[in-house]
């Protein structure tokens, strides 16, 4: 299960944070690190701060865009501050650990950490199924990147270890839904298709509508066959629009 979980760092400014993240991951049994357009590459400082986890660093995948890092993932969890417009999708590290381990039984999972100074953009947050927030001391909530990764990876490991005590039957029964979850890339195609059709119908006249639709569908955790039905409905509407216009 841990092999199906990746840690994604977005546009990391300091190479030392990459090394410290690798160390935090390896101590908890995670090895899949994705770097999205890092501002500083893997250098001597990154290797030094990895403190023996240089194998995690050396096999890290470097990709240019957020979408490239999560395309094949059926569950994407992004870190965020306590933003009011994300209340319905906010989870804390312990709940995150449970959800990620359960979903990792049959699919690829991404835990995304944003830029050191500004975090994730609104567009990136919209592409996440859940938004992870760490309930730190409100009077001093300063956590650096590697500390946040370490805390989350600890909860992942605790959830993973708890799974080892479950009977095989209970694990098998939980696989069916996770196995058929739509991936981030499939959902992105669906959102583009939805926007195209609804714009033709005149229903979407500003980006606010599409943002709310994204959040709605993200909360429902669409399965692949459900997504295919929705795509089929959109295609049928498109055909009707063409007939009317002709």
mmCIF file of N, CA, C and O in Angstrom, residues 180 182 186-187 190 193-194 197-198 217 222-238:
data_model
loop_
_atom_site.group_PDB
_atom_site.id
_atom_site.type_symbol
_atom_site.label_atom_id
_atom_site.label_comp_id
_atom_site.label_asym_id
_atom_site.label_seq_id
_atom_site.Cartn_x
_atom_site.Cartn_y
_atom_site.Cartn_z
ATOM 1 N N UNK A 180 -12.155 0.971 -8.808
ATOM 2 C CA UNK A 180 -12.790 1.534 -9.989
ATOM 3 C C UNK A 180 -12.875 3.054 -9.948
ATOM 4 O O UNK A 180 -13.634 3.656 -10.696
ATOM 5 N N UNK A 182 -12.185 6.890 -10.640
ATOM 6 C CA UNK A 182 -11.668 7.652 -11.776
ATOM 7 C C UNK A 182 -10.354 8.325 -11.386
ATOM 8 O O UNK A 182 -10.180 8.767 -10.258
ATOM 9 N N UNK A 186 -8.628 11.468 -15.934
ATOM 10 C CA UNK A 186 -9.967 11.185 -16.451
ATOM 11 C C UNK A 186 -10.960 12.242 -15.984
ATOM 12 O O UNK A 186 -11.831 12.685 -16.749
ATOM 13 N N UNK A 187 -10.835 12.659 -14.728
ATOM 14 C CA UNK A 187 -11.711 13.711 -14.215
ATOM 15 C C UNK A 187 -11.462 15.031 -14.913
ATOM 16 O O UNK A 187 -12.404 15.777 -15.209
ATOM 17 N N UNK A 190 -13.195 15.075 -18.131
ATOM 18 C CA UNK A 190 -14.626 15.240 -17.887
ATOM 19 C C UNK A 190 -14.975 16.695 -17.586
ATOM 20 O O UNK A 190 -15.966 17.226 -18.101
ATOM 21 N N UNK A 193 -14.885 18.664 -20.747
ATOM 22 C CA UNK A 193 -16.063 18.325 -21.554
ATOM 23 C C UNK A 193 -17.311 18.996 -20.990
ATOM 24 O O UNK A 193 -18.125 19.561 -21.736
ATOM 25 N N UNK A 194 -17.460 18.961 -19.663
ATOM 26 C CA UNK A 194 -18.604 19.590 -19.000
ATOM 27 C C UNK A 194 -18.651 21.089 -19.281
ATOM 28 O O UNK A 194 -19.699 21.644 -19.635
ATOM 29 N N UNK A 197 -19.706 21.793 -22.976
ATOM 30 C CA UNK A 197 -21.119 21.580 -23.273
ATOM 31 C C UNK A 197 -22.001 22.610 -22.569
ATOM 32 O O UNK A 197 -22.900 23.200 -23.176
ATOM 33 N N UNK A 198 -21.737 22.847 -21.273
ATOM 34 C CA UNK A 198 -22.569 23.783 -20.522
ATOM 35 C C UNK A 198 -22.407 25.221 -21.017
ATOM 36 O O UNK A 198 -23.327 26.019 -20.911
ATOM 37 N N UNK A 217 -18.383 17.419 -7.806
ATOM 38 C CA UNK A 217 -17.987 16.113 -8.332
ATOM 39 C C UNK A 217 -16.817 15.519 -7.542
ATOM 40 O O UNK A 217 -16.735 14.301 -7.375
ATOM 41 N N UNK A 222 -16.243 9.915 -7.838
ATOM 42 C CA UNK A 222 -16.815 9.195 -8.973
ATOM 43 C C UNK A 222 -16.038 7.930 -9.332
ATOM 44 O O UNK A 222 -14.810 7.942 -9.391
ATOM 45 N N UNK A 223 -16.779 6.864 -9.592
ATOM 46 C CA UNK A 223 -16.183 5.651 -10.125
ATOM 47 C C UNK A 223 -16.073 5.777 -11.649
ATOM 48 O O UNK A 223 -16.744 6.610 -12.266
ATOM 49 N N UNK A 224 -15.245 4.928 -12.247
ATOM 50 C CA UNK A 224 -15.023 4.998 -13.686
ATOM 51 C C UNK A 224 -16.325 4.792 -14.467
ATOM 52 O O UNK A 224 -16.604 5.516 -15.430
ATOM 53 N N UNK A 225 -17.145 3.813 -14.063
ATOM 54 C CA UNK A 225 -18.375 3.567 -14.813
ATOM 55 C C UNK A 225 -19.373 4.711 -14.654
ATOM 56 O O UNK A 225 -20.117 5.032 -15.583
ATOM 57 N N UNK A 226 -19.381 5.355 -13.475
ATOM 58 C CA UNK A 226 -20.239 6.525 -13.281
ATOM 59 C C UNK A 226 -19.783 7.678 -14.158
ATOM 60 O O UNK A 226 -20.595 8.392 -14.754
ATOM 61 N N UNK A 227 -18.469 7.835 -14.249
ATOM 62 C CA UNK A 227 -17.915 8.897 -15.088
ATOM 63 C C UNK A 227 -18.248 8.647 -16.552
ATOM 64 O O UNK A 227 -18.573 9.573 -17.299
ATOM 65 N N UNK A 228 -18.200 7.393 -16.975
ATOM 66 C CA UNK A 228 -18.541 7.055 -18.364
ATOM 67 C C UNK A 228 -19.993 7.393 -18.679
ATOM 68 O O UNK A 228 -20.311 7.857 -19.788
ATOM 69 N N UNK A 229 -20.880 7.179 -17.706
ATOM 70 C CA UNK A 229 -22.286 7.532 -17.905
ATOM 71 C C UNK A 229 -22.433 9.042 -18.093
ATOM 72 O O UNK A 229 -23.138 9.512 -18.996
ATOM 73 N N UNK A 230 -21.757 9.807 -17.242
ATOM 74 C CA UNK A 230 -21.830 11.269 -17.340
ATOM 75 C C UNK A 230 -21.252 11.768 -18.660
ATOM 76 O O UNK A 230 -21.802 12.681 -19.292
ATOM 77 N N UNK A 231 -20.123 11.171 -19.081
ATOM 78 C CA UNK A 231 -19.533 11.561 -20.368
ATOM 79 C C UNK A 231 -20.487 11.221 -21.518
ATOM 80 O O UNK A 231 -20.627 11.986 -22.488
ATOM 81 N N UNK A 232 -21.162 10.067 -21.402
ATOM 82 C CA UNK A 232 -22.135 9.684 -22.430
ATOM 83 C C UNK A 232 -23.299 10.651 -22.499
ATOM 84 O O UNK A 232 -23.777 11.001 -23.590
ATOM 85 N N UNK A 233 -23.757 11.115 -21.336
ATOM 86 C CA UNK A 233 -24.837 12.105 -21.298
ATOM 87 C C UNK A 233 -24.408 13.399 -21.981
ATOM 88 O O UNK A 233 -25.159 13.992 -22.760
ATOM 89 N N UNK A 234 -23.179 13.828 -21.696
ATOM 90 C CA UNK A 234 -22.671 15.056 -22.311
ATOM 91 C C UNK A 234 -22.580 14.912 -23.823
ATOM 92 O O UNK A 234 -22.930 15.836 -24.571
ATOM 93 N N UNK A 235 -22.114 13.754 -24.280
ATOM 94 C CA UNK A 235 -21.991 13.517 -25.723
ATOM 95 C C UNK A 235 -23.358 13.543 -26.399
ATOM 96 O O UNK A 235 -23.510 14.074 -27.512
ATOM 97 N N UNK A 236 -24.374 12.981 -25.718
ATOM 98 C CA UNK A 236 -25.730 12.988 -26.275
ATOM 99 C C UNK A 236 -26.269 14.406 -26.377
ATOM 100 O O UNK A 236 -26.896 14.783 -27.382
ATOM 101 N N UNK A 237 -26.003 15.214 -25.353
ATOM 102 C CA UNK A 237 -26.436 16.617 -25.381
ATOM 103 C C UNK A 237 -25.750 17.354 -26.524
ATOM 104 O O UNK A 237 -26.374 18.143 -27.245
ATOM 105 N N UNK A 238 -24.454 17.089 -26.733
ATOM 106 C CA UNK A 238 -23.717 17.723 -27.834
ATOM 107 C C UNK A 238 -24.355 17.399 -29.178
ATOM 108 O O UNK A 238 -24.482 18.269 -30.049
#
